[in-house]
Backbone as JSON, one array per atom type, in Angstrom:
{
  "sequence": "MSYERTDNAASASEVPQPSQRMVDMIEALPELHTPHRRRKLVLVIGVILAILDLCCLPITYYYALNFDTNLSLQDVFAVITGVYGFLSFIHYGFQSIKLFLNRYAYKYRPVGWTRWGMLEFLQVNVLIAITPVEIELIIGTAFSNPIVRLCAMPSPTICFYNGFLFCGSAILTQLRRPLPFNMSSAEKGTPWRPALFAFVEDAGAIEGQGGVEYRKQTMKRYEGIGLLVIAIVSTVLIMVLTENVSFGIGWGLPWAWSASLALVTVVFVKKSIREEKAEWRAKEAVGV",
  "N": [[88.5, 57.46, 178.84], [87.25, 59.54, 177.52], [89.45, 60.94, 176.6], [90.42, 59.13, 174.77], [88.42, 59.02, 172.85], [88.6, 61.59, 171.93], [91.15, 61.57, 170.79], [90.74, 59.71, 168.78], [88.87, 61.06, 167.27], [90.38, 63.21, 166.47], [92.3, 61.88, 164.97], [90.73, 60.89, 162.93], [89.94, 63.23, 161.73], [92.28, 63.99, 160.61], [92.65, 62.36, 158.46], [93.19, 62.44, 155.06], [90.88, 63.8, 152.81], [89.39, 62.9, 149.67], [89.97, 65.07, 146.95], [87.93, 67.31, 144.93], [88.88, 67.24, 142.37], [90.11, 64.74, 142.28], [87.84, 63.14, 142.57], [86.56, 63.73, 140.18], [88.41, 62.61, 138.43], [88.16, 59.87, 138.87], [85.69, 59.28, 138.01], [83.22, 57.19, 136.57], [84.04, 55.43, 133.57], [82.77, 56.79, 130.63], [80.25, 55.11, 128.92], [80.08, 54.04, 125.57], [77.67, 54.02, 122.93], [76.72, 50.9, 121.64], [76.01, 49.33, 118.66], [73.2, 47.15, 118.15], [72.83, 43.63, 117.29], [71.32, 43.34, 114.92], [71.51, 45.89, 113.81], [74.25, 46.02, 113.38], [74.47, 44.14, 111.34], [73.1, 45.48, 109.32], [74.83, 47.65, 108.97], [77.13, 46.34, 108.02], [76.17, 45.32, 105.59], [75.66, 47.76, 104.37], [78.28, 48.81, 104.09], [79.36, 46.94, 102.31], [77.73, 47.4, 100.05], [78.48, 50.03, 99.52], [81.17, 49.71, 98.78], [80.84, 48.16, 96.49], [79.43, 50.01, 94.96], [81.13, 52.26, 94.72], [83.6, 51.3, 93.98], [83.9, 48.53, 92.93], [81.89, 48.21, 90.86], [82.4, 50.36, 88.91], [84.96, 49.5, 87.96], [84.35, 46.93, 86.99], [82.41, 47.52, 85.0], [83.97, 49.05, 83.25], [86.01, 47.31, 82.2], [84.46, 45.14, 81.29], [82.58, 46.28, 79.47], [84.28, 47.65, 77.76], [85.95, 45.76, 76.57], [84.36, 43.58, 75.86], [82.22, 44.4, 74.38], [80.85, 46.38, 71.64], [80.7, 49.02, 72.21], [81.52, 52.49, 72.17], [84.32, 54.19, 73.72], [83.49, 56.52, 74.94], [80.76, 56.02, 75.34], [80.97, 53.93, 77.12], [82.01, 55.22, 79.38], [79.9, 56.89, 79.84], [78.0, 55.16, 80.85], [79.35, 54.35, 83.19], [79.69, 56.77, 84.66], [77.05, 57.35, 84.96], [76.02, 55.53, 86.79], [77.75, 55.66, 88.89], [78.22, 56.09, 92.3], [75.5, 56.17, 92.82], [73.89, 54.69, 94.72], [75.19, 55.52, 97.04], [74.75, 58.29, 97.07], [71.98, 58.36, 97.41], [71.8, 57.25, 99.95], [73.21, 59.22, 101.35], [71.4, 61.32, 101.11], [69.22, 60.39, 102.66], [70.41, 60.31, 105.19], [70.91, 63.01, 105.56], [68.33, 63.95, 105.78], [67.65, 63.09, 108.32], [68.94, 64.95, 109.84], [67.69, 67.27, 109.17], [64.83, 67.18, 109.38], [62.46, 67.88, 111.91], [61.32, 65.84, 113.41], [63.24, 63.91, 113.53], [65.66, 65.21, 113.95], [66.24, 66.06, 116.61], [67.14, 63.79, 117.81], [69.52, 63.05, 116.55], [71.2, 65.2, 115.8], [74.19, 67.24, 116.25], [75.48, 67.96, 119.57], [74.04, 70.66, 121.28], [73.14, 71.97, 119.01], [70.59, 73.85, 117.56], [69.49, 75.14, 115.42], [67.77, 74.9, 112.28], [68.49, 72.89, 109.4], [71.27, 72.54, 109.37], [74.35, 71.02, 108.52], [76.31, 68.27, 109.65], [79.84, 67.78, 110.48], [80.94, 65.59, 109.03], [79.1, 65.25, 106.91], [79.37, 67.68, 105.54], [82.03, 67.52, 104.65], [81.91, 65.32, 102.98], [80.47, 66.4, 100.85], [82.31, 68.36, 100.01], [84.53, 66.78, 99.26], [83.51, 65.22, 97.19], [83.08, 67.02, 95.18], [85.49, 67.84, 93.59], [85.88, 65.31, 92.49], [83.63, 64.88, 90.86], [84.09, 66.95, 89.05], [86.44, 66.06, 87.82], [85.48, 63.75, 86.51], [83.59, 64.88, 84.77], [85.17, 66.57, 83.12], [86.95, 64.65, 82.14], [85.32, 63.0, 80.59], [84.22, 64.63, 78.71], [85.13, 64.88, 76.14], [85.23, 63.4, 72.82], [87.05, 61.37, 72.79], [87.62, 60.02, 75.66], [89.5, 61.01, 78.58], [91.25, 58.73, 79.97], [93.09, 58.38, 82.09], [92.59, 60.58, 83.75], [89.99, 60.01, 84.44], [90.45, 57.9, 86.08], [91.11, 58.89, 88.51], [89.31, 59.47, 90.71], [89.15, 57.95, 93.26], [91.88, 58.17, 94.31], [91.85, 60.98, 94.54], [89.96, 61.46, 96.56], [91.35, 60.27, 98.64], [93.57, 61.99, 98.77], [92.29, 64.35, 99.61], [91.13, 63.63, 102.16], [93.46, 62.81, 103.44], [95.05, 65.2, 103.62], [93.21, 66.65, 105.13], [93.03, 65.18, 107.56], [95.73, 65.21, 108.44], [96.23, 67.99, 108.55], [94.31, 68.84, 110.47], [95.25, 67.42, 112.65], [97.7, 68.67, 113.15], [96.84, 71.29, 113.79], [95.42, 70.66, 116.06], [97.46, 69.89, 117.83], [98.7, 72.34, 118.07], [96.85, 73.7, 119.47], [95.01, 75.48, 118.37], [92.15, 77.64, 117.98], [88.85, 76.59, 116.99], [87.46, 77.72, 113.93], [84.88, 77.35, 113.28], [81.89, 75.38, 113.93], [82.68, 72.1, 114.74], [80.97, 69.61, 114.31], [79.9, 68.46, 117.37], [81.78, 69.93, 118.75], [82.23, 73.17, 119.7], [82.45, 76.38, 118.03], [85.42, 78.23, 118.51], [86.42, 76.66, 120.54], [89.25, 74.46, 121.29], [90.92, 73.01, 118.43], [90.09, 69.78, 117.13], [90.99, 66.43, 116.14], [90.11, 65.65, 112.77], [89.25, 63.08, 112.22], [88.18, 62.31, 114.64], [85.78, 63.79, 114.73], [84.53, 62.62, 112.52], [84.14, 59.99, 113.47], [82.41, 60.5, 115.6], [80.13, 61.55, 114.22], [79.45, 59.43, 112.48], [78.94, 57.37, 114.31], [76.77, 58.44, 115.68], [74.7, 58.68, 113.78], [74.85, 56.61, 111.7], [75.37, 54.41, 113.39], [73.25, 54.79, 115.04], [73.47, 55.9, 117.56], [72.79, 58.41, 118.35], [72.18, 61.62, 120.01], [73.09, 61.09, 122.58], [75.27, 59.39, 122.21], [77.01, 61.19, 121.01], [77.48, 62.92, 123.17], [78.8, 61.23, 125.02], [81.03, 60.54, 123.52], [82.31, 63.02, 123.32], [83.09, 63.3, 125.94], [85.08, 61.42, 126.25], [87.01, 62.02, 124.99], [95.17, 59.27, 111.91], [96.62, 60.61, 109.27], [98.61, 60.14, 107.4], [98.86, 57.76, 105.99], [96.8, 57.84, 104.06], [97.66, 59.89, 102.37], [99.99, 58.74, 101.38], [99.08, 56.46, 99.92], [97.52, 57.78, 98.08], [99.4, 59.26, 96.63], [100.99, 57.16, 95.6], [99.07, 55.8, 94.05], [98.44, 57.78, 92.16], [100.9, 58.12, 90.83], [101.22, 55.55, 89.69], [99.01, 55.52, 88.0], [99.8, 57.36, 86.09], [102.09, 56.23, 84.92], [101.58, 53.63, 84.07], [99.9, 51.6, 81.55], [96.84, 52.77, 80.0], [94.58, 51.06, 80.31], [95.34, 49.39, 82.42], [95.92, 51.29, 84.4], [93.43, 52.37, 85.0], [92.09, 50.39, 86.51], [93.89, 50.25, 88.66], [93.69, 52.84, 89.73], [91.02, 52.98, 90.61], [90.81, 50.74, 92.26], [93.09, 50.23, 94.0], [93.27, 52.21, 96.19], [91.03, 51.43, 97.69], [91.62, 48.79, 98.38], [93.82, 49.27, 99.99], [92.57, 50.78, 102.01], [90.89, 48.83, 103.09], [92.72, 47.04, 104.24], [93.9, 48.74, 106.16], [91.63, 49.22, 107.69], [91.17, 46.74, 108.92], [93.48, 46.55, 110.5], [93.0, 48.76, 112.12], [90.71, 47.99, 113.57], [91.75, 45.94, 115.21], [93.66, 47.46, 116.63], [92.04, 49.4, 117.91], [90.39, 47.82, 119.58], [92.36, 46.8, 121.3], [93.24, 49.22, 122.43], [90.93, 50.06, 123.77], [90.7, 48.1, 125.74], [93.02, 48.71, 127.21], [92.36, 51.29, 128.01], [90.12, 50.87, 129.68], [91.36, 49.38, 131.69], [93.07, 51.32, 132.73], [91.26, 53.18, 133.78], [90.06, 51.61, 135.73], [92.21, 51.3, 137.44], [92.48, 53.93, 138.36], [90.09, 54.16, 139.76], [90.57, 52.31, 141.78], [92.65, 53.57, 143.18], [91.26, 55.77, 144.09], [89.53, 54.57, 145.89]],
  "CA": [[87.71, 57.16, 177.66], [87.0, 60.77, 176.78], [90.67, 61.28, 175.86], [90.55, 58.2, 173.64], [87.5, 59.46, 171.8], [89.15, 62.82, 171.35], [92.26, 61.2, 169.92], [90.2, 59.07, 167.58], [88.24, 62.1, 166.44], [91.46, 63.98, 165.85], [92.91, 61.05, 163.93], [89.81, 60.82, 161.79], [89.94, 64.51, 161.02], [93.54, 64.14, 159.89], [92.66, 61.52, 157.27], [92.94, 63.31, 153.9], [89.68, 63.52, 152.02], [89.64, 63.06, 148.23], [89.6, 66.37, 146.4], [86.95, 67.26, 143.84], [89.61, 66.85, 141.15], [90.27, 63.29, 142.32], [86.53, 62.56, 142.3], [86.32, 63.85, 138.74], [89.29, 61.71, 137.71], [87.76, 58.48, 139.01], [84.33, 59.1, 137.51], [83.12, 55.99, 135.73], [84.32, 55.62, 132.15], [81.52, 56.92, 129.87], [80.0, 54.01, 128.0], [79.65, 54.43, 124.23], [76.6, 53.21, 122.36], [77.13, 49.78, 120.79], [74.87, 48.89, 117.84], [72.77, 45.77, 118.38], [73.25, 42.69, 116.24], [70.63, 43.63, 113.66], [72.07, 47.12, 113.26], [75.58, 45.68, 112.87], [74.28, 43.48, 110.04], [72.75, 46.54, 108.37], [76.05, 48.41, 108.7], [78.0, 45.51, 107.18], [75.57, 45.33, 104.25], [75.89, 49.1, 103.82], [79.68, 48.93, 103.68], [79.52, 46.12, 101.1], [77.09, 48.11, 98.94], [79.3, 51.21, 99.21], [82.36, 49.25, 98.05], [80.38, 47.8, 95.15], [78.98, 51.22, 94.26], [82.2, 53.23, 94.5], [84.85, 50.67, 93.57], [83.81, 47.32, 92.1], [81.08, 48.38, 89.66], [83.11, 51.09, 87.85], [86.01, 48.65, 87.38], [83.69, 45.86, 86.23], [81.81, 48.09, 83.8], [85.0, 49.51, 82.32], [86.65, 46.2, 81.49], [83.46, 44.31, 80.6], [82.0, 47.0, 78.32], [85.33, 48.1, 76.86], [86.57, 44.64, 75.85], [83.4, 42.55, 75.45], [81.13, 44.99, 73.59], [81.27, 47.3, 70.58], [80.44, 50.39, 72.64], [82.66, 53.4, 72.15], [84.83, 54.5, 75.06], [82.65, 57.57, 75.5], [79.54, 55.38, 75.83], [81.34, 53.16, 78.31], [82.1, 56.13, 80.52], [78.55, 57.39, 80.1], [77.4, 54.17, 81.75], [80.05, 54.38, 84.48], [79.35, 58.0, 85.39], [75.61, 57.34, 85.24], [75.71, 54.69, 87.96], [78.73, 55.88, 89.96], [77.77, 56.78, 93.51], [74.04, 56.29, 92.88], [73.42, 54.21, 96.02], [75.8, 56.33, 98.09], [74.07, 59.58, 97.11], [70.67, 58.13, 98.01], [72.05, 57.08, 101.38], [73.57, 60.55, 101.87], [70.17, 62.09, 101.21], [68.44, 59.92, 103.8], [71.1, 60.73, 106.4], [70.7, 64.45, 105.7], [66.96, 64.15, 106.23], [67.63, 62.9, 109.77], [69.44, 66.17, 110.47], [66.85, 68.4, 108.79], [63.45, 67.07, 109.85], [62.36, 68.03, 113.36], [60.93, 64.58, 114.05], [64.46, 63.1, 113.69], [66.85, 66.02, 114.24], [66.54, 66.14, 118.03], [67.8, 62.54, 118.21], [70.8, 62.78, 115.89], [72.05, 66.35, 115.5], [75.26, 67.47, 117.22], [75.12, 68.52, 120.86], [73.95, 72.11, 121.31], [72.6, 72.54, 117.77], [69.14, 74.09, 117.59], [69.05, 75.71, 114.15], [67.35, 73.95, 111.27], [69.2, 72.87, 108.13], [72.73, 72.54, 109.52], [74.97, 69.73, 108.26], [77.42, 67.95, 110.54], [81.17, 67.86, 109.88], [81.12, 64.52, 108.05], [78.27, 65.53, 105.75], [79.97, 68.8, 104.81], [83.26, 67.08, 103.99], [81.53, 64.46, 101.86], [80.14, 67.3, 99.75], [83.54, 68.99, 99.52], [85.39, 65.78, 98.62], [82.92, 64.69, 95.96], [83.06, 68.07, 94.16], [86.56, 67.65, 92.6], [85.69, 64.02, 91.81], [82.67, 65.1, 89.78], [84.75, 67.79, 88.05], [87.35, 65.18, 87.07], [84.7, 62.88, 85.62], [82.97, 65.71, 83.73], [86.21, 66.96, 82.17], [87.52, 63.46, 81.52], [84.38, 62.38, 79.64], [83.62, 65.66, 77.87], [85.63, 64.77, 74.77], [84.86, 62.16, 72.13], [88.03, 60.39, 73.25], [87.76, 60.32, 77.09], [90.83, 60.99, 79.21], [91.13, 57.59, 80.89], [93.9, 58.58, 83.31], [91.87, 61.52, 84.61], [88.8, 59.3, 84.95], [90.89, 56.91, 87.06], [91.6, 59.61, 89.69], [88.38, 59.76, 91.81], [89.53, 57.38, 94.56], [93.06, 58.87, 94.83], [91.49, 62.35, 94.9], [89.33, 61.4, 97.88], [92.43, 59.99, 99.59], [94.32, 63.24, 98.92], [91.51, 65.3, 100.42], [91.05, 63.18, 103.54], [94.8, 62.8, 104.0], [95.38, 66.57, 104.02], [92.29, 67.05, 106.2], [93.42, 64.53, 108.82], [97.05, 65.72, 108.86], [96.08, 69.4, 108.91], [93.58, 68.97, 111.73], [96.11, 66.91, 113.72], [98.68, 69.73, 113.45], [96.12, 72.37, 114.47], [95.08, 70.16, 117.39], [98.67, 69.98, 118.65], [98.98, 73.76, 118.29], [95.76, 74.22, 120.29], [94.35, 76.59, 117.7], [90.69, 77.6, 118.16], [88.05, 76.25, 115.82], [86.78, 78.87, 113.33], [83.5, 76.93, 113.0], [81.48, 74.22, 114.72], [83.07, 70.79, 114.22], [79.93, 68.77, 114.9], [79.56, 68.88, 118.73], [82.81, 70.85, 119.25], [81.76, 74.5, 119.35], [83.38, 77.38, 117.5], [86.22, 78.87, 119.54], [87.09, 75.64, 121.35], [90.46, 73.97, 120.59], [90.77, 72.07, 117.31], [90.14, 68.35, 117.39], [91.27, 65.69, 114.9], [88.94, 65.47, 111.9], [88.78, 61.71, 112.35], [87.34, 62.28, 115.84], [84.45, 64.26, 114.33], [83.95, 61.59, 111.64], [83.68, 58.88, 114.31], [81.22, 60.99, 116.31], [79.0, 61.67, 113.3], [79.07, 58.11, 112.0], [78.36, 56.62, 115.42], [75.49, 59.02, 116.07], [73.67, 58.46, 112.77], [74.94, 55.26, 111.15], [75.23, 53.47, 114.49], [72.02, 55.14, 115.75], [73.73, 56.25, 118.95], [72.09, 59.66, 118.61], [72.83, 62.69, 120.77], [73.77, 60.52, 123.75], [76.58, 58.91, 121.74], [77.84, 62.38, 120.82], [77.88, 63.42, 124.48], [79.78, 60.33, 125.61], [82.25, 60.66, 122.73], [82.96, 64.27, 123.71], [83.69, 63.13, 127.26], [86.25, 60.54, 126.18], [88.12, 62.6, 124.24], [96.4, 59.6, 111.23], [96.25, 60.7, 107.88], [99.75, 59.96, 106.5], [98.6, 56.6, 105.12], [95.96, 58.25, 102.93], [98.49, 60.64, 101.43], [100.93, 57.81, 100.75], [98.41, 55.65, 98.9], [97.07, 58.7, 97.04], [100.56, 59.56, 95.78], [101.36, 55.93, 94.9], [98.06, 55.54, 93.02], [98.58, 58.78, 91.1], [102.11, 57.79, 90.05], [100.95, 54.35, 88.89], [98.07, 55.9, 86.94], [100.51, 58.11, 85.05], [103.17, 55.48, 84.26], [101.09, 52.38, 83.5], [99.0, 51.75, 80.41], [95.54, 53.29, 80.39], [93.68, 50.0, 80.76], [95.79, 48.94, 83.74], [95.85, 52.41, 85.34], [92.05, 52.57, 85.45], [91.85, 49.45, 87.6], [94.72, 50.65, 89.8], [93.15, 54.06, 90.32], [89.75, 52.73, 91.3], [90.85, 49.62, 93.19], [94.17, 50.22, 94.98], [92.94, 52.91, 97.44], [90.06, 50.66, 98.47], [92.34, 47.66, 98.96], [94.62, 49.85, 101.07], [91.65, 51.14, 103.09], [90.41, 47.6, 103.73], [93.79, 46.53, 105.11], [94.01, 49.64, 107.31], [90.45, 49.03, 108.53], [91.4, 45.55, 109.74], [94.48, 46.92, 111.51], [92.36, 49.7, 113.04], [89.83, 47.23, 114.46], [92.61, 45.29, 116.21], [94.26, 48.5, 117.45], [91.01, 50.03, 118.74], [90.01, 46.88, 120.64], [93.46, 46.79, 122.26], [93.25, 50.51, 123.12], [89.78, 50.08, 124.67], [91.06, 47.28, 126.91], [93.98, 49.47, 128.01], [91.65, 52.43, 128.59], [89.33, 50.37, 130.8], [92.29, 49.02, 132.77], [93.56, 52.57, 133.33], [90.18, 53.76, 134.58], [89.9, 50.77, 136.92], [93.33, 51.64, 138.33], [92.14, 55.21, 139.0], [89.03, 53.9, 140.74], [91.19, 51.63, 142.92], [93.38, 54.59, 143.92], [90.27, 56.6, 144.77], [88.99, 53.82, 147.02]],
  "C": [[87.49, 58.41, 176.83], [88.22, 61.18, 175.98], [90.81, 60.4, 174.63], [89.64, 58.6, 172.5], [88.02, 60.7, 171.12], [90.28, 62.51, 170.39], [91.76, 60.57, 168.64], [89.58, 60.09, 166.65], [89.29, 62.91, 165.73], [92.11, 63.21, 164.73], [92.04, 60.98, 162.7], [89.83, 62.1, 160.99], [91.2, 64.71, 160.21], [93.61, 63.3, 158.63], [92.33, 62.38, 156.06], [91.72, 62.86, 153.12], [89.98, 63.73, 150.54], [89.15, 64.41, 147.74], [88.57, 66.19, 145.29], [87.62, 66.84, 142.55], [89.78, 65.34, 141.09], [88.95, 62.6, 142.02], [86.21, 62.6, 140.82], [87.16, 62.85, 137.96], [88.8, 60.28, 137.74], [86.3, 58.28, 138.64], [84.31, 57.94, 136.53], [83.36, 56.32, 134.27], [83.02, 55.7, 131.36], [81.37, 55.78, 128.86], [79.51, 54.55, 126.66], [78.57, 53.48, 123.74], [77.18, 52.13, 121.45], [75.94, 49.3, 119.99], [74.5, 47.44, 118.16], [73.07, 44.92, 117.15], [72.6, 43.01, 114.9], [71.22, 44.87, 113.0], [73.47, 46.86, 112.71], [75.48, 45.02, 111.5], [73.95, 44.51, 108.97], [73.98, 47.35, 107.99], [77.0, 47.64, 107.79], [77.48, 45.49, 105.75], [75.8, 46.68, 103.59], [77.3, 49.31, 103.33], [79.93, 48.14, 102.39], [78.93, 46.83, 99.89], [77.9, 49.34, 98.53], [80.54, 50.82, 98.41], [81.98, 48.85, 96.63], [80.08, 49.05, 94.32], [80.15, 52.11, 93.84], [83.5, 52.62, 93.98], [84.64, 49.56, 92.54], [83.05, 47.53, 90.8], [81.78, 49.2, 88.58], [84.2, 50.27, 87.17], [85.4, 47.57, 86.5], [83.11, 46.38, 84.92], [82.87, 48.48, 82.78], [85.57, 48.34, 81.52], [85.65, 45.35, 80.72], [82.93, 45.01, 79.35], [83.07, 47.39, 77.3], [85.89, 46.96, 76.01], [85.58, 43.62, 75.32], [82.23, 43.11, 74.65], [81.72, 45.9, 72.51], [81.02, 48.76, 70.95], [81.71, 51.23, 72.54], [83.09, 53.7, 73.58], [83.99, 55.58, 75.73], [81.34, 57.0, 76.05], [79.81, 54.56, 77.08], [81.39, 54.06, 79.54], [80.76, 56.79, 80.82], [77.81, 56.46, 81.05], [78.03, 54.26, 83.15], [79.65, 55.6, 85.29], [77.87, 58.06, 85.73], [75.26, 56.57, 86.5], [76.64, 54.96, 89.14], [78.12, 56.66, 91.12], [76.27, 56.86, 93.68], [73.5, 55.87, 94.25], [73.95, 55.09, 97.16], [75.12, 57.69, 98.21], [72.67, 59.46, 97.71], [70.81, 58.01, 99.53], [72.39, 58.42, 102.03], [72.33, 61.41, 102.06], [69.34, 61.69, 102.41], [69.08, 60.35, 105.12], [70.93, 62.23, 106.64], [69.3, 64.76, 106.21], [66.88, 64.02, 107.75], [68.13, 64.13, 110.51], [68.53, 67.36, 110.22], [65.46, 68.34, 109.4], [63.39, 67.1, 111.38], [62.04, 66.72, 114.07], [62.13, 63.66, 114.27], [65.63, 63.91, 114.25], [67.22, 66.01, 115.72], [67.27, 64.89, 118.54], [69.25, 62.47, 117.73], [71.71, 63.99, 115.72], [73.11, 66.54, 116.58], [74.77, 68.17, 118.48], [75.12, 70.05, 120.78], [73.38, 72.75, 120.07], [71.09, 72.68, 117.89], [68.61, 74.63, 116.27], [68.71, 74.61, 113.16], [68.27, 74.02, 110.06], [70.71, 72.9, 108.22], [73.27, 71.13, 109.31], [76.13, 69.51, 109.23], [78.73, 67.94, 109.76], [81.38, 66.81, 108.79], [80.34, 64.8, 106.78], [78.87, 66.64, 104.88], [81.2, 68.33, 104.03], [83.0, 66.08, 102.88], [81.2, 65.31, 100.64], [81.4, 67.92, 99.14], [84.39, 67.99, 98.74], [84.84, 65.32, 97.29], [82.93, 65.74, 94.84], [84.22, 67.93, 93.16], [86.45, 66.33, 91.85], [84.74, 64.18, 90.63], [83.28, 65.96, 88.67], [85.7, 66.96, 87.19], [86.58, 64.32, 86.06], [84.06, 63.67, 84.48], [84.0, 66.09, 82.67], [86.74, 65.75, 81.42], [86.64, 62.82, 80.47], [83.77, 63.38, 78.67], [84.02, 65.53, 76.4], [85.19, 63.45, 74.15], [85.81, 61.02, 72.48], [88.33, 60.67, 74.73], [89.19, 60.2, 77.59], [90.79, 59.92, 80.3], [91.89, 57.83, 82.19], [93.21, 59.54, 84.27], [90.64, 60.85, 85.22], [89.16, 58.22, 85.96], [91.26, 57.55, 88.4], [90.6, 59.81, 90.83], [88.8, 59.23, 93.17], [90.81, 58.01, 95.12], [92.75, 60.31, 95.26], [90.85, 62.41, 96.28], [90.37, 61.13, 98.95], [93.28, 61.24, 99.83], [93.58, 64.19, 99.86], [91.49, 64.89, 101.89], [92.42, 63.15, 104.21], [95.23, 64.18, 104.47], [94.49, 67.04, 105.16], [92.72, 66.47, 107.54], [94.75, 65.07, 109.34], [96.96, 67.17, 109.31], [95.39, 69.59, 110.25], [94.41, 68.45, 112.9], [97.14, 67.97, 114.14], [98.01, 70.86, 114.23], [95.71, 71.95, 115.88], [96.27, 70.27, 118.33], [99.01, 71.43, 118.98], [97.93, 74.44, 119.15], [95.11, 75.45, 119.67], [92.83, 76.5, 117.9], [89.97, 77.27, 116.86], [87.38, 77.49, 115.25], [85.31, 78.57, 113.01], [83.16, 75.78, 113.93], [81.96, 72.94, 114.03], [82.16, 69.76, 114.87], [79.67, 69.27, 116.32], [80.61, 69.79, 119.36], [82.47, 72.26, 118.76], [82.87, 75.38, 118.79], [84.1, 78.07, 118.66], [86.91, 77.9, 120.48], [88.32, 75.12, 120.6], [90.11, 72.99, 119.47], [90.8, 70.64, 117.83], [90.42, 67.63, 116.07], [90.0, 65.48, 114.08], [88.37, 64.07, 112.02], [87.89, 61.55, 113.58], [85.92, 62.7, 115.51], [83.77, 63.25, 113.42], [83.38, 60.44, 112.46], [82.42, 59.28, 115.07], [79.99, 60.99, 115.42], [78.51, 60.3, 112.83], [78.41, 57.29, 113.1], [76.99, 57.12, 115.81], [74.38, 58.67, 115.09], [73.7, 57.03, 112.24], [74.74, 54.2, 112.24], [74.01, 53.7, 115.34], [72.27, 55.38, 117.24], [73.09, 57.56, 119.36], [72.9, 60.66, 119.4], [73.6, 62.14, 121.95], [75.15, 60.0, 123.38], [77.52, 60.09, 121.56], [78.35, 62.9, 122.16], [78.97, 62.55, 125.09], [81.1, 60.37, 124.85], [83.02, 61.91, 123.11], [83.64, 64.14, 125.07], [85.0, 62.36, 127.18], [87.42, 61.19, 125.46], [89.42, 62.52, 125.04], [96.16, 59.59, 109.74], [97.38, 60.49, 106.9], [99.49, 58.83, 105.52], [97.79, 56.96, 103.91], [96.78, 59.02, 101.9], [99.45, 59.73, 100.69], [100.25, 57.04, 99.63], [97.88, 56.53, 97.77], [98.21, 59.02, 96.07], [100.96, 58.34, 94.96], [100.38, 55.65, 93.76], [98.2, 56.51, 91.85], [99.79, 58.48, 90.21], [101.85, 56.59, 89.15], [99.99, 54.66, 87.74], [98.79, 56.56, 85.78], [101.54, 57.26, 84.29], [102.7, 54.18, 83.62], [100.22, 52.64, 82.29], [97.62, 52.17, 80.89], [94.63, 52.21, 80.97], [94.05, 49.49, 82.15], [95.61, 50.05, 84.78], [94.44, 52.65, 85.84], [91.73, 51.65, 86.62], [92.64, 49.8, 88.85], [94.1, 51.85, 90.51], [91.89, 53.84, 91.12], [89.87, 51.68, 92.39], [91.88, 49.7, 94.3], [93.84, 50.99, 96.27], [91.97, 52.13, 98.32], [90.72, 49.45, 99.11], [93.19, 48.12, 100.15], [93.73, 50.18, 102.27], [91.15, 49.91, 103.83], [91.46, 47.04, 104.68], [93.97, 47.41, 106.34], [92.82, 49.49, 108.25], [90.62, 47.83, 109.45], [92.41, 45.85, 110.86], [93.86, 47.84, 112.56], [91.46, 48.98, 114.03], [90.64, 46.58, 115.58], [93.18, 46.33, 117.18], [93.25, 49.12, 118.41], [90.59, 49.11, 119.88], [91.09, 46.81, 121.72], [93.48, 48.07, 123.09], [92.1, 50.6, 124.12], [90.07, 49.26, 125.92], [92.03, 48.04, 127.82], [93.3, 50.64, 128.71], [90.84, 52.0, 129.8], [90.22, 50.0, 131.98], [92.8, 50.26, 133.49], [92.51, 53.2, 134.22], [89.95, 52.93, 135.84], [91.0, 51.06, 137.93], [93.05, 52.95, 139.06], [91.08, 55.01, 140.06], [89.61, 53.23, 141.98], [91.96, 52.62, 143.79], [92.41, 55.46, 144.71], [89.69, 55.92, 145.98], [90.01, 53.79, 148.15]]
}
């Protein structure tokens, strides 16, 4: 009997134990914050208002005031530029307050941030992207006879900016270049990450109210060609079509393109999440 126990003990000792690396690999898949039903409704309403504010209203005002009233073209653009982005800028201000005020900042600011008055990656890029748009509108409406083609460029300009940003960050990510600044929760000096990744983190933390915990889980889980294509197509159409047609194309086509890509993205992301969960379950089964 003693020999049998010794053999069993020896056999047990020979059974390979899972390494720490294997334990880390089969750690449960970090769950991301999912907005509740009421918050989802608020987000849907917000998207609709943004589309109205940045796309539908400028187009409606241009054609309605230009063809159904006696207003001069300069007055028409005075109305358009006066209301353009009004709701979006108010929303931007409220989101910035959540990052600035101490009573909110600890919930929503990027992981590891302690300084007051710092903007996340998405907020900074909104400011950068809107600057050339405002310059275009100012120059285009400065003359008594507004430059309609230039005033039709805001949406393509935003597509150009985001397209170059996404493609450039993707290339730097593949090259493993270090970040020269904090990209939201990714610290300076760490490898580059896709700009879209930071956008998703920031939007989920504030818009989706996932807060700092959402940022942490997103960091654990860790394409812009389409934007450049539609920006180029829109710009070409603006230059070759008549002014009245080009204005509608410039303001509307990028948004129509974005809506179609958004639908495709939803389907693709849901499919990818199912595949990701299946892969993690397979790792857990191997660990068992």
